[in-house]
Coordinates of C-alpha atoms in Angstrom, one line a residue:
V532 CA -32.0 -106.9 -35.9
S533 CA -32.8 -107.2 -32.3
A534 CA -29.3 -105.7 -31.3
S535 CA -29.8 -102.7 -33.6
K536 CA -33.3 -102.3 -32.3
A537 CA -32.0 -102.4 -28.8
S538 CA -29.3 -99.8 -29.6
N539 CA -31.8 -97.6 -31.2
A540 CA -34.2 -98.1 -28.3
D541 CA -36.3 -95.0 -27.5
D542 CA -35.3 -93.1 -24.3
G543 CA -38.9 -92.6 -23.4
K544 CA -39.0 -89.0 -24.9
G545 CA -39.1 -90.1 -28.5
R546 CA -35.3 -89.7 -29.0
S547 CA -32.7 -92.4 -29.6
K548 CA -29.8 -92.9 -27.2
K549 CA -27.3 -92.4 -30.1
F550 CA -28.8 -89.0 -30.9
N551 CA -28.5 -88.0 -27.2
K552 CA -24.9 -89.2 -27.1
R553 CA -24.0 -87.1 -30.2
M554 CA -25.6 -84.1 -28.7
D555 CA -23.7 -84.4 -25.4
E556 CA -20.4 -84.7 -27.3
E557 CA -21.2 -81.6 -29.4
I558 CA -22.1 -79.5 -26.2
S559 CA -19.0 -80.7 -24.4
S560 CA -16.8 -79.8 -27.4
D561 CA -18.4 -76.3 -27.7
S562 CA -17.9 -75.6 -24.0
E563 CA -14.3 -76.8 -24.2
N564 CA -13.7 -74.6 -27.2
E565 CA -15.1 -71.6 -25.4
S566 CA -13.0 -72.2 -22.3
R567 CA -9.9 -72.8 -24.5
K568 CA -10.5 -69.5 -26.2
Q569 CA -10.9 -67.7 -22.8
Q570 CA -7.6 -69.3 -21.7
E571 CA -5.8 -68.2 -24.9
N572 CA -7.1 -64.6 -24.4
E573 CA -6.0 -64.6 -20.8
D574 CA -2.6 -66.0 -21.9
D575 CA -2.4 -63.2 -24.5
E576 CA -3.0 -60.6 -21.8
I577 CA -0.6 -62.1 -19.3
E578 CA 2.1 -63.2 -21.7
E579 CA 3.7 -59.7 -22.3
T580 CA 7.4 -59.9 -22.9
P581 CA 9.7 -57.8 -20.7
Q582 CA 10.6 -55.7 -23.8
E583 CA 6.9 -54.9 -24.5
K584 CA 6.4 -54.1 -20.8
K585 CA 9.3 -51.7 -20.8
L586 CA 8.0 -50.0 -24.0
R587 CA 4.5 -49.7 -22.5
L588 CA 5.8 -48.2 -19.2
A589 CA 8.1 -45.8 -21.1
K590 CA 5.2 -44.6 -23.2
L591 CA 3.1 -44.0 -20.0
Y592 CA 6.0 -42.1 -18.4
L593 CA 6.6 -40.0 -21.5
E594 CA 2.9 -39.1 -21.5
Q595 CA 3.0 -38.1 -17.8
L596 CA 6.1 -36.0 -18.5
R597 CA 4.4 -34.3 -21.4
E598 CA 1.3 -33.5 -19.3
E599 CA 3.5 -32.1 -16.5
E600 CA 5.6 -30.0 -18.9
D601 CA 2.4 -28.6 -20.4
K602 CA 1.2 -27.6 -17.0
R603 CA 4.5 -26.2 -16.0
A604 CA 4.7 -24.2 -19.3
E605 CA 1.2 -22.8 -18.6
Q606 CA 2.2 -21.9 -15.0
E607 CA 5.5 -20.4 -16.2
S608 CA 3.9 -18.3 -18.9
F609 CA 1.3 -17.1 -16.3
E610 CA 4.1 -16.2 -13.9
A611 CA 6.2 -14.6 -16.6
D612 CA 3.2 -12.4 -17.5
L613 CA 2.8 -11.5 -13.8
I614 CA 6.5 -10.7 -13.5
A615 CA 6.5 -8.7 -16.7
G616 CA 3.6 -6.7 -15.4
R617 CA 5.3 -6.1 -12.1
L618 CA 8.5 -5.1 -13.8
Q619 CA 6.7 -2.8 -16.1
E620 CA 5.0 -1.2 -13.1
D621 CA 8.4 -0.9 -11.3
V622 CA 10.0 0.8 -14.3
L623 CA 7.0 3.2 -14.6
E624 CA 7.2 3.9 -10.8
Q625 CA 10.9 4.6 -11.0
K626 CA 10.3 6.9 -14.0
G627 CA 7.5 8.6 -12.1
K628 CA 5.0 7.8 -14.8
L629 CA 2.9 5.2 -13.0
Q630 CA -0.7 6.4 -12.4
R631 CA -3.2 3.8 -11.3
L632 CA -6.7 5.1 -12.1
I633 CA -8.9 4.3 -9.2
A634 CA -10.6 7.6 -8.4
N635 CA -13.7 6.6 -10.4
E636 CA -14.2 3.5 -8.3
L637 CA -14.2 5.4 -5.0
I638 CA -17.5 5.8 -3.1
A639 CA -18.0 8.6 -0.5
P640 CA -18.1 6.9 2.9
D641 CA -21.1 7.1 5.2
P642 CA -20.3 9.6 8.0
A643 CA -21.3 6.9 10.5
E644 CA -18.4 4.7 9.2
V645 CA -15.8 7.3 10.1
R646 CA -14.1 6.4 13.4
L647 CA -12.7 8.9 15.9
L648 CA -9.8 7.9 18.1
R649 CA -9.3 10.3 21.1
G650 CA -6.4 10.4 23.5
H651 CA -4.5 13.7 23.0
K652 CA -5.2 16.6 25.2
L653 CA -4.2 19.2 22.6
S654 CA -4.3 19.4 18.8
V655 CA -2.9 16.5 16.7
T656 CA -0.1 17.9 14.5
C657 CA 1.2 14.9 12.6
L658 CA 0.7 11.1 12.1
V659 CA 2.2 8.1 10.3
I660 CA 0.8 4.7 9.4
T661 CA 3.0 1.6 9.8
P662 CA 3.9 -0.2 6.5
D663 CA 1.8 -3.2 7.5
E664 CA -1.2 -0.8 8.1
K665 CA -1.9 -2.3 11.6
Y666 CA -0.9 0.7 13.7
I667 CA -0.9 4.5 13.5
F668 CA 1.4 6.8 15.4
S669 CA 0.1 10.3 16.2
A670 CA 1.8 13.3 17.8
S671 CA 0.4 16.5 19.3
K672 CA 1.0 19.9 20.8
D673 CA 0.8 18.1 24.2
C674 CA 4.3 16.7 23.3
S675 CA 3.1 13.1 23.5
I676 CA 3.1 10.3 20.9
I677 CA 0.4 7.7 20.9
K678 CA 0.5 4.3 19.1
W679 CA -3.0 3.1 18.0
E680 CA -4.3 -0.2 16.8
V681 CA -6.1 0.4 13.5
E682 CA -8.6 -2.5 13.7
G683 CA -9.8 -2.1 17.2
G684 CA -9.0 1.6 17.6
K685 CA -7.3 0.9 20.9
K686 CA -4.4 2.8 22.4
V687 CA -1.4 0.4 22.4
H688 CA 1.2 2.7 23.9
K689 CA 1.7 6.4 24.9
I690 CA 5.1 8.1 25.0
A691 CA 4.2 11.0 27.4
G692 CA 5.3 14.5 26.9
G693 CA 7.4 16.3 29.4
R694 CA 7.3 19.8 30.8
K695 CA 9.5 22.6 29.5
G696 CA 12.8 22.5 31.4
T697 CA 12.8 18.7 32.0
E698 CA 14.8 17.9 28.8
A699 CA 17.8 16.5 30.8
R700 CA 15.8 13.8 32.6
H701 CA 12.6 13.2 30.5
V702 CA 12.7 10.5 27.8
G703 CA 10.5 12.0 25.1
H704 CA 9.6 15.5 23.8
T705 CA 9.2 18.6 25.9
A706 CA 8.0 20.8 23.1
H707 CA 5.3 20.7 20.4
I708 CA 5.9 17.8 17.9
L709 CA 5.6 19.0 14.4
C710 CA 6.5 16.0 12.2
M711 CA 7.0 12.2 12.2
A712 CA 8.3 9.6 9.7
I713 CA 8.6 5.8 9.7
S714 CA 11.1 3.7 7.7
S715 CA 9.6 1.6 4.9
D716 CA 10.6 -1.6 6.8
G717 CA 9.0 -0.4 10.0
K718 CA 12.3 -0.5 12.0
Y719 CA 12.6 3.2 12.9
L720 CA 10.2 5.9 13.9
A721 CA 11.5 9.5 13.8
S722 CA 9.8 12.6 15.5
G723 CA 10.8 16.2 15.3
D724 CA 9.8 19.1 17.7
M725 CA 9.9 22.8 18.2
N726 CA 12.9 22.3 20.5
K727 CA 15.2 21.6 17.5
L728 CA 15.4 17.8 18.4
I729 CA 14.9 14.7 16.3
L730 CA 14.2 11.6 18.4
I731 CA 14.5 8.0 17.0
W732 CA 12.2 5.3 18.4
D733 CA 11.6 1.6 17.9
P734 CA 8.1 1.4 16.6
V735 CA 7.5 -2.1 18.0
T736 CA 8.5 -1.5 21.6
C737 CA 8.2 2.3 21.6
K738 CA 11.7 2.5 23.2
H739 CA 13.9 5.5 22.7
L740 CA 17.0 4.7 20.6
Y741 CA 18.8 7.9 19.5
K742 CA 18.7 11.7 19.8
L743 CA 19.8 13.7 16.6
K744 CA 20.9 17.2 17.3
G745 CA 22.1 19.8 14.8
H746 CA 19.2 22.0 13.7
R747 CA 19.1 25.5 15.0
D748 CA 15.3 25.9 15.0
A749 CA 12.1 23.9 15.0
V750 CA 12.2 20.6 13.0
S751 CA 9.3 20.9 10.6
G752 CA 9.6 18.0 8.2
L753 CA 11.0 14.4 8.3
A754 CA 11.1 11.6 5.7
F755 CA 12.9 8.3 5.3
R756 CA 14.2 7.4 1.9
R757 CA 12.2 4.3 0.9
G758 CA 14.2 1.0 1.2
T759 CA 16.9 2.6 3.3
H760 CA 17.5 4.1 6.8
T761 CA 18.6 7.5 5.4
L762 CA 16.6 10.2 7.1
Y763 CA 16.0 13.7 5.6
S764 CA 15.0 16.5 8.0
A765 CA 13.8 20.1 7.3
S766 CA 13.7 22.9 9.7
H767 CA 12.6 26.5 10.4
D768 CA 16.4 27.3 10.2
R769 CA 15.9 27.0 6.4
S770 CA 18.2 24.0 6.1
I771 CA 17.8 20.3 5.2
K772 CA 20.0 17.7 6.9
V773 CA 20.7 14.2 5.9
W774 CA 21.2 11.5 8.6
S775 CA 22.2 7.8 8.6
V776 CA 20.0 6.4 11.4
D777 CA 21.7 3.0 11.4
E778 CA 24.9 4.6 12.4
N779 CA 23.3 7.4 14.5
A780 CA 25.3 9.8 12.3
Y781 CA 24.9 13.2 10.7
V782 CA 25.8 13.2 6.9
E783 CA 25.4 16.6 5.4
T784 CA 23.4 19.9 5.3
L785 CA 21.7 21.5 2.3
F786 CA 20.9 25.2 2.0
G787 CA 18.8 27.2 -0.4
H788 CA 15.4 28.2 1.0
Q789 CA 14.9 31.9 1.9
D790 CA 12.3 31.3 4.6
M791 CA 11.4 28.6 7.2
I792 CA 10.8 25.2 5.5
T793 CA 7.2 24.0 6.3
G794 CA 7.2 20.5 4.8
L795 CA 9.4 17.7 3.3
D796 CA 8.7 14.4 1.5
C797 CA 10.8 11.7 -0.1
L798 CA 10.2 8.4 -2.0
S799 CA 12.9 5.9 -3.2
R800 CA 15.1 8.2 -5.3
E801 CA 18.1 9.9 -3.7
R802 CA 16.2 13.2 -3.6
C803 CA 13.7 15.0 -1.5
V804 CA 11.1 17.8 -2.1
T805 CA 10.5 20.7 0.3
A806 CA 8.0 23.6 0.7
G807 CA 9.6 26.8 1.6
G808 CA 6.8 28.7 3.4
R809 CA 6.8 32.4 2.6
D810 CA 9.7 32.2 0.1
R811 CA 6.9 30.7 -2.1
T812 CA 9.1 28.1 -3.6
V813 CA 9.0 24.3 -3.9
R814 CA 12.4 22.8 -4.2
V815 CA 13.6 19.4 -5.4
W816 CA 17.0 18.4 -3.9
K817 CA 19.2 16.1 -5.8
I818 CA 21.4 14.8 -3.0
A819 CA 24.1 13.0 -5.0
E820 CA 24.5 15.8 -7.5
E821 CA 24.4 18.4 -4.7
S822 CA 22.0 20.5 -6.8
Q823 CA 18.4 21.8 -6.5
L824 CA 15.5 22.6 -8.8
V825 CA 13.4 25.7 -7.8
F826 CA 9.6 26.0 -8.6
H827 CA 7.3 29.0 -8.2
G828 CA 3.5 29.1 -8.2
H829 CA 1.7 29.9 -5.0
E830 CA 0.7 33.5 -4.0
G831 CA 1.1 32.9 -0.3
S832 CA 3.0 30.6 2.1
I833 CA 3.3 27.0 1.0
D834 CA 2.4 25.1 4.1
C835 CA 2.3 21.4 3.0
I836 CA 3.8 19.1 0.4
Q837 CA 3.5 15.5 -0.6
L838 CA 4.8 13.4 -3.5
I839 CA 2.3 11.6 -5.7
N840 CA 5.0 9.6 -7.4
E841 CA 8.7 10.1 -8.2
E842 CA 8.0 12.9 -10.7
H843 CA 4.8 14.6 -9.4
M844 CA 3.8 16.3 -6.2
V845 CA 1.0 18.2 -4.6
T846 CA 1.2 21.3 -2.4
G847 CA -1.2 23.4 -0.4
G848 CA -0.9 27.0 0.9
D849 CA -2.5 29.7 2.9
D850 CA -3.6 31.4 -0.3
G851 CA -6.3 28.6 -0.3
S852 CA -5.0 26.9 -3.4
I853 CA -3.8 23.3 -4.1
S854 CA -1.3 22.8 -6.9
V855 CA 0.0 19.7 -8.7
W856 CA 3.6 19.9 -10.0
T857 CA 5.9 17.9 -12.3
V858 CA 9.6 18.0 -11.8
N859 CA 9.9 18.9 -15.6
K860 CA 8.1 22.2 -15.3
K861 CA 8.8 25.3 -13.1
K862 CA 5.1 26.2 -12.8
P863 CA 2.3 24.0 -11.5
V864 CA 0.6 21.7 -14.0
S865 CA -2.7 22.5 -12.4
T866 CA -4.0 24.7 -9.6
V867 CA -7.4 24.9 -7.8
K868 CA -7.9 28.3 -6.1
Q869 CA -10.0 28.6 -3.0
A870 CA -10.0 24.8 -2.8
H871 CA -11.9 24.8 0.5
G872 CA -13.9 28.0 -0.1
S873 CA -13.6 31.3 1.7
H874 CA -14.8 32.9 5.0
G875 CA -15.2 36.4 6.4
N876 CA -17.4 39.4 5.7
T877 CA -18.5 40.5 2.3
G878 CA -15.7 42.2 0.5
L879 CA -13.2 41.0 3.1
E880 CA -13.3 37.3 2.3
Q881 CA -10.3 35.2 3.1
P882 CA -9.7 31.8 1.6
Y883 CA -9.6 28.9 4.0
W884 CA -5.9 27.9 4.4
V885 CA -5.0 24.5 3.1
S886 CA -3.3 23.0 6.2
S887 CA -2.6 19.5 4.9
V888 CA -2.4 17.5 1.7
A889 CA -1.9 13.7 1.0
A890 CA -1.6 11.6 -2.1
L891 CA -2.1 7.9 -2.6
H892 CA 1.2 6.9 -4.1
N893 CA 1.2 6.1 -7.9
S894 CA -2.5 6.8 -8.2
D895 CA -4.9 9.6 -9.3
I896 CA -6.2 10.3 -5.8
V897 CA -5.3 13.4 -3.7
A898 CA -6.8 14.6 -0.4
S899 CA -6.6 18.1 1.2
G900 CA -7.6 19.4 4.6
S901 CA -8.4 22.9 6.0
H902 CA -10.7 24.1 8.8
N903 CA -13.9 24.5 6.8
S904 CA -15.4 21.4 8.4
S905 CA -14.5 18.9 5.7
V906 CA -11.7 16.8 4.1
Q907 CA -11.8 17.0 0.3
L908 CA -10.8 14.2 -2.0
W909 CA -9.7 15.1 -5.6
K910 CA -9.2 13.2 -8.8
C911 CA -6.0 14.0 -10.8
G912 CA -6.7 14.1 -14.5
Q913 CA -4.8 12.0 -17.1
G914 CA -1.1 12.7 -16.8
F915 CA -1.8 14.7 -13.6
R916 CA -3.3 17.6 -15.5
G917 CA -6.4 19.0 -13.8
L918 CA -7.9 18.4 -10.4
E919 CA -11.6 17.5 -10.1
P920 CA -13.4 17.3 -6.7
L921 CA -14.6 13.7 -5.9
F922 CA -16.4 14.1 -2.6
S923 CA -15.9 15.6 0.9
V924 CA -16.0 14.0 4.3
P925 CA -17.4 16.2 7.1
M926 CA -14.9 17.0 9.9
T927 CA -14.9 19.8 12.4
G928 CA -11.6 21.4 13.3
F929 CA -8.2 22.0 11.8
V930 CA -7.1 19.0 9.6
N931 CA -3.4 19.2 10.5
S932 CA -2.3 16.0 8.9
L933 CA -3.6 13.5 6.3
K934 CA -2.1 10.1 5.3
F935 CA -3.4 7.4 3.0
S936 CA -2.6 3.8 3.9
N937 CA -0.3 2.1 1.4
S938 CA -3.1 -0.1 0.0
G939 CA -5.5 2.8 -0.2
K940 CA -8.1 1.1 2.0
F941 CA -8.3 4.0 4.4
L942 CA -7.3 7.7 5.0
V943 CA -6.4 9.0 8.4
A944 CA -6.9 12.7 9.4
G945 CA -5.2 14.2 12.4
V946 CA -7.5 17.0 13.7
G947 CA -7.1 19.7 16.4
Q948 CA -8.8 22.8 17.7
E949 CA -5.8 24.8 16.5
H950 CA -3.5 25.0 13.4
R951 CA -0.4 22.9 13.9
L952 CA 2.0 25.9 13.3
G953 CA 0.3 28.5 15.5
R954 CA -2.8 29.8 17.5
W955 CA -4.4 32.1 15.0
W956 CA -7.9 30.6 15.6
R957 CA -9.4 28.1 18.0
I958 CA -12.4 26.0 17.1
K959 CA -13.9 25.0 20.5
E960 CA -16.4 22.5 19.2
A961 CA -13.6 20.5 17.5
R962 CA -12.2 17.3 19.0
N963 CA -8.5 16.6 19.2
G964 CA -8.0 13.2 17.7
L965 CA -7.7 10.9 14.7
Y966 CA -10.4 10.2 12.2
I967 CA -10.1 6.9 10.2
I968 CA -12.0 7.3 6.9
P969 CA -12.7 4.0 5.1
L970 CA -12.2 4.2 1.3
K971 CA -14.6 1.8 -0.4
R972 CA -14.5 1.0 -4.1
Q973 CA -17.4 0.1 -6.4
A974 CA -15.8 -3.1 -7.6
Q975 CA -15.6 -4.3 -3.9
E976 CA -19.2 -3.5 -3.4
Q977 CA -20.2 -5.5 -6.5
E978 CA -18.2 -8.5 -5.2
V979 CA -20.1 -8.2 -1.9
V980 CA -23.5 -8.1 -3.7
Q981 CA -22.6 -11.2 -5.7

């Protein structure tokens, strides 16, 4: 009894030692169970057979591949859409049916934004913009050519004109320069003068490369076929000549006009268009077929011509009218008479001669210049039917040359005190130089506002 009493002796807190021992055993067994379970779980996680691991990694890899393929498919479909759009545009461009409608987005520039570049002593007669739109070349009655930087408006280089009679020793022109052209890759610059000469230059260094002789009167129009170094030239001798500038070689001569040719233009097809002055015809020359299409429409001399796209063109004449043509019709699709108004006494009014036209390629925008103190921008209707005035830019003097930059960000006007082809009038208050007109669009303005 005493032993059992001793074994069941109180631990001082009212609990027997046996009870405490049992409790300790239960607690230790619980904690052991928990630790064993944890160990088992860890073993489960770690113990993955090589087969299972391969399977798991293969699934991961397949998932990654699937994601990458989905992304690539998205990218490819996006690129395919882009390419399809570009190809469609190219096809339309080749067919002469591409017309980007941007006229409604244009905003008339603030006259303060129009920059004037001065450097020529006499009237500017012609100009070209380099394909990268960084430089402008202008030529003048002072026989010089000036290379300008568009951004800063600085004079980069001047090819000085020489005096009459110094042709043998002077590198450059010694007569009024009437026309210029630059190849689509910016490799060659061509200039033609009243002295029957065509000079070829390197636009980068402004070094003289070749001299092309053959015309029997003033060279009045030049154009490179786009994507090639084939040069077409027109002259007051009523002929058109084809040259291969790479080989410094003459190719052939085309005849047909009945009066001196006043202008010429060309795009990427093997054909060019010309304005025949007082024979009142516009002609499309199919070089490969050795044939020509003849178009009639103006009442006076047709003084300037420019292609809008492969199938449409715009002309201006001294009857004061501007006409838009398609190669499928012998008459103009649309004509605006007295496009720049008229001047003179009552009853003896004369229309202002249209001295220059320009078109933003494959768009619905056309510009024209005269000497009525403004350059006029026009919107071509759908399918090039109809011409509506957009806005005019104030400009004193004869607007002898107009050119849009390829992107349509700006328009350059070559201005002089006299008409490029003669000295019928002289506007003393005019400044001989280039005007750079920025062409802003509403969409751009909205982006700026946001």
